[in-house]
Structure formats: structure tokens, C-alpha cells
Amino acid sequence: MISNLKQIHRVYSVFIIAIFSIFFYPFYYLAAQNPKTYGLLNGLRKLKSRLCAFFIGFVPRFTFEEPLLSGQNYIYCCNHTSNHDIMILCILAQGRFHFMGKAELLKNPLLRIFFKTIDIPVDRDSKMSAFRAFKRAGTNLENGMSLIIFPEGKIADEHYPPKLMPFKNGPFRLAIEKGVPIVAVSLTNVWKTMWDDGVKYGSAPGIGDIYVHKPVLTTNLTINDSDELKDRIFDLINSKLVDK
């Protein structure tokens, strides 16, 4: 019975997201035509994320170890267990921001418009694609735009309950090269409301707890410190995760 209700809620959630995506699409399209209006584009997807969360009964509850500075750009590094994660980070991120994600998202009808404009697709199997993606991200950071990235690279569908998987190196080298603080974000129990895309276990309304760690400064680090920085962010994120 509970399983059936979760599948019904998943179908309802997909319907709500699709309806709001259709409604917002003309506004997304107009705002995506010029980098000067990317701030508006982010504002629109932040608003859509809040509306979708409200109507599907998902309540993101943020705990900040330290307030984030207005006007400061960051690299947000977050564990990845659910389709809710993008919605959560849209709500969390301040100012101008963009995502880096797998190139397959260019085929996603809801996300394609973003990954052809403001966001950065990367082919995980191509070193050249990764090089170009991080070069573009570096330019955006220099221009004051925050970067949101899931350093695991994917949702690990072989682990349920989820387990934090090893991180890719790129975000940490980039943070050091550009002197941008990293914000570690622990999505502690979001997978309980929806794991991955919800196909296997469905979804449910509920509270998702998000712990936002104190920004880690990188200005005093060198490239030789990138592995240590990666391990530090991994440990911070993992310290708040719920696996039961």
C-alpha cells in the first residue's frame, strides 16, 4: 500500500514539474538569449523550484554553519542522491550561478535550455570535454558567477541507501586556481523523499534537511594541496549524511 502511494506521488510530482516547466519555458527562452539576462534566468528557475517544492510537498530545511556572504561567488560542492538536488541548489545559491553536469542532460527536455546556455555540460569520458568545461567554468568564476557541481559525477545507483562515492579532482583544482571558496553542502536525508528519479521506490512528501558548511577558503593553497582539499570536502559532506 505504501509503495503504491509513493508511486502515485511520484507521478503527481512529475506532473507538477512538467506543468511548471511548460509555464516557465517562454520566460526561460527569452532570458536565455543574452548572458546579460542570466541573472533573470536564475531568478526564474529559483522561483520555479520553490513553487514545485511547495506543490509536491517537499520542504527543504537549511542549516547554515555560517551565513554566506552576499556578493561573494562560491563553488558549491554537494552530494548527489535525488532529482530534488538541482531544485534544492537553485533555492540555496545566491546571486549569479550555474551548474556543471553530465552531457546527457542536453537530451533532457526540462534542462536542455539551461545546458545549452548558462550551464556547462561535460562528457565524463572525454578529457578534452572536461578541459573545455573547466576552462569555461573558470572564466565564469572570474566574472563573479558561482559554480554548482556534484563532485561524485553521478548518482550511484548501485547503492541504496546511498553512499558517498569518490570525488573527481576538477572542482578542487579549479577552486585553488581561481582562489574561490568552496561551500560543502550535505543533503542529509533528501533521498528518503526521492532516491534518484523515484522510478524504483517512488517518492513522498516530507522535509529534506540540508546542512551548509562554513566556506573553505582556498587563497592560501597551491595546486599541490588539491587532493588534501578534496579529502577535506569529502569528509565534511560525509559527516552529516544519514544512511538509514
PDB file of C-alpha atoms in Angstrom:
ATOM      1  CA  MET A   1       0.000   0.000   0.000  1.00  0.00           C
ATOM      2  CA  ILE A   2       2.765   2.448   0.996  1.00  0.00           C
ATOM      3  CA  SER A   3       4.706   1.535  -2.143  1.00  0.00           C
ATOM      4  CA  ASN A   4       1.658   2.252  -4.307  1.00  0.00           C
ATOM      5  CA  LEU A   5       1.140   5.624  -2.642  1.00  0.00           C
ATOM      6  CA  LYS A   6       4.782   6.515  -3.280  1.00  0.00           C
ATOM      7  CA  GLN A   7       4.423   5.668  -6.966  1.00  0.00           C
ATOM      8  CA  ILE A   8       1.279   7.788  -7.163  1.00  0.00           C
ATOM      9  CA  HIS A   9       3.133  10.679  -5.524  1.00  0.00           C
ATOM     10  CA  ARG A  10       5.984  10.295  -7.997  1.00  0.00           C
ATOM     11  CA  VAL A  11       3.573  10.533 -10.949  1.00  0.00           C
ATOM     12  CA  TYR A  12       1.960  13.563  -9.332  1.00  0.00           C
ATOM     13  CA  SER A  13       5.399  15.167  -8.800  1.00  0.00           C
ATOM     14  CA  VAL A  14       6.367  14.619 -12.426  1.00  0.00           C
ATOM     15  CA  PHE A  15       3.069  16.182 -13.493  1.00  0.00           C
ATOM     16  CA  ILE A  16       3.619  19.258 -11.290  1.00  0.00           C
ATOM     17  CA  ILE A  17       7.173  19.741 -12.543  1.00  0.00           C
ATOM     18  CA  ALA A  18       6.063  19.334 -16.162  1.00  0.00           C
ATOM     19  CA  ILE A  19       3.245  21.865 -15.769  1.00  0.00           C
ATOM     20  CA  PHE A  20       5.504  24.497 -14.246  1.00  0.00           C
ATOM     21  CA  SER A  21       8.230  23.765 -16.823  1.00  0.00           C
ATOM     22  CA  ILE A  22       5.770  24.406 -19.654  1.00  0.00           C
ATOM     23  CA  PHE A  23       4.526  27.580 -17.982  1.00  0.00           C
ATOM     24  CA  PHE A  24       8.021  28.971 -17.377  1.00  0.00           C
ATOM     25  CA  TYR A  25       9.561  27.885 -20.693  1.00  0.00           C
ATOM     26  CA  PRO A  26       8.721  31.046 -22.704  1.00  0.00           C
ATOM     27  CA  PHE A  27      10.279  33.170 -19.946  1.00  0.00           C
ATOM     28  CA  TYR A  28      13.323  30.875 -19.770  1.00  0.00           C
ATOM     29  CA  TYR A  29      13.722  31.141 -23.531  1.00  0.00           C
ATOM     30  CA  LEU A  30      13.701  34.935 -23.524  1.00  0.00           C
ATOM     31  CA  ALA A  31      16.067  35.200 -20.545  1.00  0.00           C
ATOM     32  CA  ALA A  32      18.491  32.666 -22.058  1.00  0.00           C
ATOM     33  CA  GLN A  33      19.074  34.674 -25.227  1.00  0.00           C
ATOM     34  CA  ASN A  34      21.620  37.017 -23.681  1.00  0.00           C
ATOM     35  CA  PRO A  35      24.202  36.466 -20.921  1.00  0.00           C
ATOM     36  CA  LYS A  36      23.196  39.875 -19.549  1.00  0.00           C
ATOM     37  CA  THR A  37      19.827  38.396 -18.535  1.00  0.00           C
ATOM     38  CA  TYR A  38      21.214  35.200 -16.977  1.00  0.00           C
ATOM     39  CA  GLY A  39      20.515  36.723 -13.573  1.00  0.00           C
ATOM     40  CA  LEU A  40      16.826  36.809 -14.508  1.00  0.00           C
ATOM     41  CA  LEU A  41      17.097  33.232 -15.786  1.00  0.00           C
ATOM     42  CA  ASN A  42      18.413  32.126 -12.394  1.00  0.00           C
ATOM     43  CA  GLY A  43      15.692  34.060 -10.633  1.00  0.00           C
ATOM     44  CA  LEU A  44      13.075  32.280 -12.709  1.00  0.00           C
ATOM     45  CA  ARG A  45      14.412  28.811 -12.000  1.00  0.00           C
ATOM     46  CA  LYS A  46      14.727  29.668  -8.318  1.00  0.00           C
ATOM     47  CA  LEU A  47      11.057  30.698  -8.314  1.00  0.00           C
ATOM     48  CA  LYS A  48      10.026  27.567 -10.218  1.00  0.00           C
ATOM     49  CA  SER A  49      11.970  25.398  -7.760  1.00  0.00           C
ATOM     50  CA  ARG A  50      10.172  26.961  -4.795  1.00  0.00           C
ATOM     51  CA  LEU A  51       6.772  26.502  -6.438  1.00  0.00           C
ATOM     52  CA  CYS A  52       7.447  22.884  -7.393  1.00  0.00           C
ATOM     53  CA  ALA A  53       8.705  22.075  -3.899  1.00  0.00           C
ATOM     54  CA  PHE A  54       5.584  23.605  -2.371  1.00  0.00           C
ATOM     55  CA  PHE A  55       3.112  21.769  -4.593  1.00  0.00           C
ATOM     56  CA  ILE A  56       4.762  18.352  -4.279  1.00  0.00           C
ATOM     57  CA  GLY A  57       5.010  18.739  -0.520  1.00  0.00           C
ATOM     58  CA  PHE A  58       8.797  18.825  -0.301  1.00  0.00           C
ATOM     59  CA  VAL A  59      10.154  21.196   2.356  1.00  0.00           C
ATOM     60  CA  PRO A  60      13.890  21.987   2.141  1.00  0.00           C
ATOM     61  CA  ARG A  61      15.160  22.846   5.622  1.00  0.00           C
ATOM     62  CA  PHE A  62      18.533  24.615   5.575  1.00  0.00           C
ATOM     63  CA  THR A  63      21.009  24.746   8.450  1.00  0.00           C
ATOM     64  CA  PHE A  64      23.904  27.164   7.933  1.00  0.00           C
ATOM     65  CA  GLU A  65      27.096  26.678   9.891  1.00  0.00           C
ATOM     66  CA  GLU A  66      27.932  30.262   8.972  1.00  0.00           C
ATOM     67  CA  PRO A  67      25.970  32.801   6.887  1.00  0.00           C
ATOM     68  CA  LEU A  68      27.084  33.026   3.273  1.00  0.00           C
ATOM     69  CA  LEU A  69      28.305  36.421   2.148  1.00  0.00           C
ATOM     70  CA  SER A  70      26.127  38.368  -0.240  1.00  0.00           C
ATOM     71  CA  GLY A  71      28.076  39.251  -3.368  1.00  0.00           C
ATOM     72  CA  GLN A  72      30.676  36.505  -2.866  1.00  0.00           C
ATOM     73  CA  ASN A  73      30.872  33.825  -5.510  1.00  0.00           C
ATOM     74  CA  TYR A  74      31.443  30.244  -4.405  1.00  0.00           C
ATOM     75  CA  ILE A  75      31.924  26.738  -5.695  1.00  0.00           C
ATOM     76  CA  TYR A  76      29.098  24.727  -4.149  1.00  0.00           C
ATOM     77  CA  CYS A  77      30.059  21.047  -3.786  1.00  0.00           C
ATOM     78  CA  CYS A  78      27.207  18.722  -2.925  1.00  0.00           C
ATOM     79  CA  ASN A  79      26.458  15.015  -2.631  1.00  0.00           C
ATOM     80  CA  HIS A  80      24.007  13.717  -5.222  1.00  0.00           C
ATOM     81  CA  THR A  81      21.220  11.249  -4.408  1.00  0.00           C
ATOM     82  CA  SER A  82      17.994  12.631  -5.902  1.00  0.00           C
ATOM     83  CA  ASN A  83      16.400  14.581  -8.730  1.00  0.00           C
ATOM     84  CA  HIS A  84      15.383  17.012  -5.977  1.00  0.00           C
ATOM     85  CA  ASP A  85      19.033  18.078  -5.661  1.00  0.00           C
ATOM     86  CA  ILE A  86      19.016  20.540  -8.567  1.00  0.00           C
ATOM     87  CA  MET A  87      15.865  22.167  -7.191  1.00  0.00           C
ATOM     88  CA  ILE A  88      17.478  22.465  -3.740  1.00  0.00           C
ATOM     89  CA  LEU A  89      20.659  24.068  -5.056  1.00  0.00           C
ATOM     90  CA  CYS A  90      18.662  26.536  -7.160  1.00  0.00           C
ATOM     91  CA  ILE A  91      16.929  27.636  -3.958  1.00  0.00           C
ATOM     92  CA  LEU A  92      20.181  27.760  -1.974  1.00  0.00           C
ATOM     93  CA  ALA A  93      22.546  29.526  -4.378  1.00  0.00           C
ATOM     94  CA  GLN A  94      22.890  33.287  -4.188  1.00  0.00           C
ATOM     95  CA  GLY A  95      23.459  35.830  -6.936  1.00  0.00           C
ATOM     96  CA  ARG A  96      24.562  34.604 -10.346  1.00  0.00           C
ATOM     97  CA  PHE A  97      25.225  30.874 -10.526  1.00  0.00           C
ATOM     98  CA  HIS A  98      25.472  27.996 -12.963  1.00  0.00           C
ATOM     99  CA  PHE A  99      25.677  24.210 -12.846  1.00  0.00           C
ATOM    100  CA  MET A 100      28.164  21.793 -14.323  1.00  0.00           C
ATOM    101  CA  GLY A 101      26.590  18.438 -15.189  1.00  0.00           C
ATOM    102  CA  LYS A 102      26.834  15.379 -17.394  1.00  0.00           C
ATOM    103  CA  ALA A 103      26.465  15.912 -21.148  1.00  0.00           C
ATOM    104  CA  GLU A 104      23.446  13.577 -21.199  1.00  0.00           C
ATOM    105  CA  LEU A 105      21.420  16.427 -19.681  1.00  0.00           C
ATOM    106  CA  LEU A 106      21.469  18.087 -23.100  1.00  0.00           C
ATOM    107  CA  LYS A 107      18.865  15.452 -24.032  1.00  0.00           C
ATOM    108  CA  ASN A 108      16.653  16.237 -21.046  1.00  0.00           C
ATOM    109  CA  PRO A 109      13.681  18.294 -22.313  1.00  0.00           C
ATOM    110  CA  LEU A 110      13.370  20.150 -18.980  1.00  0.00           C
ATOM    111  CA  LEU A 111      17.074  21.004 -18.563  1.00  0.00           C
ATOM    112  CA  ARG A 112      18.309  21.283 -22.151  1.00  0.00           C
ATOM    113  CA  ILE A 113      17.688  25.019 -22.410  1.00  0.00           C
ATOM    114  CA  PHE A 114      19.989  25.616 -19.419  1.00  0.00           C
ATOM    115  CA  PHE A 115      22.800  23.311 -20.571  1.00  0.00           C
ATOM    116  CA  LYS A 116      22.816  24.962 -23.975  1.00  0.00           C
ATOM    117  CA  THR A 117      23.148  28.421 -22.420  1.00  0.00           C
ATOM    118  CA  ILE A 118      24.054  29.212 -18.818  1.00  0.00           C
ATOM    119  CA  ASP A 119      25.072  25.759 -17.522  1.00  0.00           C
ATOM    120  CA  ILE A 120      28.050  23.647 -18.582  1.00  0.00           C
ATOM    121  CA  PRO A 121      27.737  20.094 -19.943  1.00  0.00           C
ATOM    122  CA  VAL A 122      30.707  17.773 -19.648  1.00  0.00           C
ATOM    123  CA  ASP A 123      31.340  14.363 -21.177  1.00  0.00           C
ATOM    124  CA  ARG A 124      32.799  12.330 -18.324  1.00  0.00           C
ATOM    125  CA  ASP A 125      34.589  10.003 -20.759  1.00  0.00           C
ATOM    126  CA  SER A 126      36.384  12.797 -22.636  1.00  0.00           C
ATOM    127  CA  LYS A 127      39.413  14.585 -21.199  1.00  0.00           C
ATOM    128  CA  MET A 128      39.055  17.306 -23.825  1.00  0.00           C
ATOM    129  CA  SER A 129      35.418  17.906 -22.879  1.00  0.00           C
ATOM    130  CA  ALA A 130      36.399  18.131 -19.221  1.00  0.00           C
ATOM    131  CA  PHE A 131      39.222  20.553 -20.034  1.00  0.00           C
ATOM    132  CA  ARG A 132      36.901  22.832 -22.005  1.00  0.00           C
ATOM    133  CA  ALA A 133      34.193  22.647 -19.347  1.00  0.00           C
ATOM    134  CA  PHE A 134      36.502  23.651 -16.502  1.00  0.00           C
ATOM    135  CA  LYS A 135      38.112  26.364 -18.601  1.00  0.00           C
ATOM    136  CA  ARG A 136      34.674  27.871 -19.216  1.00  0.00           C
ATOM    137  CA  ALA A 137      33.763  27.475 -15.549  1.00  0.00           C
ATOM    138  CA  GLY A 138      36.991  29.245 -14.591  1.00  0.00           C
ATOM    139  CA  THR A 139      36.129  32.204 -16.808  1.00  0.00           C
ATOM    140  CA  ASN A 140      32.664  32.378 -15.266  1.00  0.00           C
ATOM    141  CA  LEU A 141      34.147  32.327 -11.753  1.00  0.00           C
ATOM    142  CA  GLU A 142      36.476  35.181 -12.697  1.00  0.00           C
ATOM    143  CA  ASN A 143      33.381  37.092 -13.805  1.00  0.00           C
ATOM    144  CA  GLY A 144      31.726  36.637 -10.416  1.00  0.00           C
ATOM    145  CA  MET A 145      29.444  33.677 -11.174  1.00  0.00           C
ATOM    146  CA  SER A 146      29.196  30.846  -8.653  1.00  0.00           C
ATOM    147  CA  LEU A 147      29.551  27.223  -9.757  1.00  0.00           C
ATOM    148  CA  ILE A 148      27.367  24.350  -8.531  1.00  0.00           C
ATOM    149  CA  ILE A 149      28.807  20.884  -9.008  1.00  0.00           C
ATOM    150  CA  PHE A 150      28.208  17.351  -7.786  1.00  0.00           C
ATOM    151  CA  PRO A 151      31.798  16.065  -7.462  1.00  0.00           C
ATOM    152  CA  GLU A 152      30.737  12.401  -7.416  1.00  0.00           C
ATOM    153  CA  GLY A 153      29.825  12.906 -11.077  1.00  0.00           C
ATOM    154  CA  LYS A 154      26.584  10.916 -10.899  1.00  0.00           C
ATOM    155  CA  ILE A 155      24.017   9.301  -8.638  1.00  0.00           C
ATOM    156  CA  ALA A 156      25.451   5.938  -7.619  1.00  0.00           C
ATOM    157  CA  ASP A 157      22.512   3.674  -8.454  1.00  0.00           C
ATOM    158  CA  GLU A 158      24.318   0.620  -7.096  1.00  0.00           C
ATOM    159  CA  HIS A 159      23.977   1.861  -3.507  1.00  0.00           C
ATOM    160  CA  TYR A 160      20.677   2.060  -1.633  1.00  0.00           C
ATOM    161  CA  PRO A 161      20.670   3.616   0.904  1.00  0.00           C
ATOM    162  CA  PRO A 162      23.102   5.970  -0.839  1.00  0.00           C
ATOM    163  CA  LYS A 163      26.798   6.007  -0.081  1.00  0.00           C
ATOM    164  CA  LEU A 164      29.095   8.943  -0.806  1.00  0.00           C
ATOM    165  CA  MET A 165      31.295   7.981  -3.755  1.00  0.00           C
ATOM    166  CA  PRO A 166      34.840   9.197  -4.566  1.00  0.00           C
ATOM    167  CA  PHE A 167      35.117  12.754  -5.889  1.00  0.00           C
ATOM    168  CA  LYS A 168      36.513  13.954  -9.190  1.00  0.00           C
ATOM    169  CA  ASN A 169      39.568  16.235  -8.953  1.00  0.00           C
ATOM    170  CA  GLY A 170      38.495  19.091 -11.229  1.00  0.00           C
ATOM    171  CA  PRO A 171      36.442  21.298  -8.853  1.00  0.00           C
ATOM    172  CA  PHE A 172      39.182  21.418  -6.244  1.00  0.00           C
ATOM    173  CA  ARG A 173      41.970  22.339  -8.628  1.00  0.00           C
ATOM    174  CA  LEU A 174      39.694  24.990 -10.089  1.00  0.00           C
ATOM    175  CA  ALA A 175      38.871  26.434  -6.664  1.00  0.00           C
ATOM    176  CA  ILE A 176      42.575  26.772  -5.872  1.00  0.00           C
ATOM    177  CA  GLU A 177      43.481  28.226  -9.281  1.00  0.00           C
ATOM    178  CA  LYS A 178      40.773  30.890  -9.030  1.00  0.00           C
ATOM    179  CA  GLY A 179      41.016  31.472  -5.272  1.00  0.00           C
ATOM    180  CA  VAL A 180      37.276  30.857  -4.833  1.00  0.00           C
ATOM    181  CA  PRO A 181      35.891  29.493  -1.527  1.00  0.00           C
ATOM    182  CA  ILE A 182      34.234  26.080  -1.578  1.00  0.00           C
ATOM    183  CA  VAL A 183      30.903  25.580   0.170  1.00  0.00           C
ATOM    184  CA  ALA A 184      30.375  21.931   1.111  1.00  0.00           C
ATOM    185  CA  VAL A 185      26.669  21.062   1.157  1.00  0.00           C
ATOM    186  CA  SER A 186      25.344  17.893   2.801  1.00  0.00           C
ATOM    187  CA  LEU A 187      21.933  16.774   1.580  1.00  0.00           C
ATOM    188  CA  THR A 188      21.487  14.682   4.667  1.00  0.00           C
ATOM    189  CA  ASN A 189      18.244  12.778   4.104  1.00  0.00           C
ATOM    190  CA  VAL A 190      16.774  14.050   0.834  1.00  0.00           C
ATOM    191  CA  TRP A 191      16.970  10.555  -0.678  1.00  0.00           C
ATOM    192  CA  LYS A 192      14.214   9.468   1.721  1.00  0.00           C
ATOM    193  CA  THR A 193      11.710  11.656  -0.148  1.00  0.00           C
ATOM    194  CA  MET A 194      13.026  10.621  -3.563  1.00  0.00           C
ATOM    195  CA  TRP A 195      16.002   8.439  -4.435  1.00  0.00           C
ATOM    196  CA  ASP A 196      17.426   9.049  -7.898  1.00  0.00           C
ATOM    197  CA  ASP A 197      14.450   9.710 -10.215  1.00  0.00           C
ATOM    198  CA  GLY A 198      11.982   7.874  -7.991  1.00  0.00           C
ATOM    199  CA  VAL A 199      11.219   5.173 -10.562  1.00  0.00           C
ATOM    200  CA  LYS A 200      12.278   2.286  -8.328  1.00  0.00           C
ATOM    201  CA  TYR A 201      10.932   3.359  -4.929  1.00  0.00           C
ATOM    202  CA  GLY A 202       8.592   6.223  -5.729  1.00  0.00           C
ATOM    203  CA  SER A 203       8.594   9.499  -3.805  1.00  0.00           C
ATOM    204  CA  ALA A 204       6.909  11.061  -0.807  1.00  0.00           C
ATOM    205  CA  PRO A 205       6.243  14.492   0.670  1.00  0.00           C
ATOM    206  CA  GLY A 206       8.463  15.444   3.561  1.00  0.00           C
ATOM    207  CA  ILE A 207      11.271  17.551   4.938  1.00  0.00           C
ATOM    208  CA  GLY A 208      14.701  17.430   3.359  1.00  0.00           C
ATOM    209  CA  ASP A 209      17.484  18.539   5.686  1.00  0.00           C
ATOM    210  CA  ILE A 210      20.366  20.395   4.075  1.00  0.00           C
ATOM    211  CA  TYR A 211      23.481  21.274   6.057  1.00  0.00           C
ATOM    212  CA  VAL A 212      25.521  24.122   4.566  1.00  0.00           C
ATOM    213  CA  HIS A 213      29.056  24.013   5.915  1.00  0.00           C
ATOM    214  CA  LYS A 214      31.260  27.006   6.596  1.00  0.00           C
ATOM    215  CA  PRO A 215      33.027  28.078   3.371  1.00  0.00           C
ATOM    216  CA  VAL A 216      36.524  26.652   2.980  1.00  0.00           C
ATOM    217  CA  LEU A 217      38.976  29.309   1.828  1.00  0.00           C
ATOM    218  CA  THR A 218      41.448  28.405  -0.916  1.00  0.00           C
ATOM    219  CA  THR A 219      43.534  31.565  -1.321  1.00  0.00           C
ATOM    220  CA  ASN A 220      46.405  30.179   0.759  1.00  0.00           C
ATOM    221  CA  LEU A 221      46.538  26.845  -1.089  1.00  0.00           C
ATOM    222  CA  THR A 222      48.539  25.624  -4.068  1.00  0.00           C
ATOM    223  CA  ILE A 223      47.701  23.036  -6.709  1.00  0.00           C
ATOM    224  CA  ASN A 224      49.717  20.539  -4.682  1.00  0.00           C
ATOM    225  CA  ASP A 225      47.055  20.852  -1.974  1.00  0.00           C
ATOM    226  CA  SER A 226      44.166  19.837  -4.246  1.00  0.00           C
ATOM    227  CA  ASP A 227      43.997  16.215  -3.073  1.00  0.00           C
ATOM    228  CA  GLU A 228      44.007  17.300   0.566  1.00  0.00           C
ATOM    229  CA  LEU A 229      41.260  19.828  -0.197  1.00  0.00           C
ATOM    230  CA  LYS A 230      39.213  17.147  -1.977  1.00  0.00           C
ATOM    231  CA  ASP A 231      39.513  14.836   1.034  1.00  0.00           C
ATOM    232  CA  ARG A 232      38.551  17.649   3.402  1.00  0.00           C
ATOM    233  CA  ILE A 233      35.370  18.476   1.465  1.00  0.00           C
ATOM    234  CA  PHE A 234      34.507  14.776   1.193  1.00  0.00           C
ATOM    235  CA  ASP A 235      34.806  14.364   4.965  1.00  0.00           C
ATOM    236  CA  LEU A 236      32.726  17.494   5.640  1.00  0.00           C
ATOM    237  CA  ILE A 237      29.874  16.354   3.405  1.00  0.00           C
ATOM    238  CA  ASN A 238      30.006  12.772   4.652  1.00  0.00           C
ATOM    239  CA  SER A 239      29.941  13.848   8.312  1.00  0.00           C
ATOM    240  CA  LYS A 240      26.289  14.917   8.096  1.00  0.00           C
ATOM    241  CA  LEU A 241      24.792  12.201   5.905  1.00  0.00           C
ATOM    242  CA  VAL A 242      22.021   9.874   7.051  1.00  0.00           C
ATOM    243  CA  ASP A 243      22.185   6.314   5.692  1.00  0.00           C
ATOM    244  CA  LYS A 244      19.213   4.690   7.408  1.00  0.00           C
TER     245      LYS A 244
END
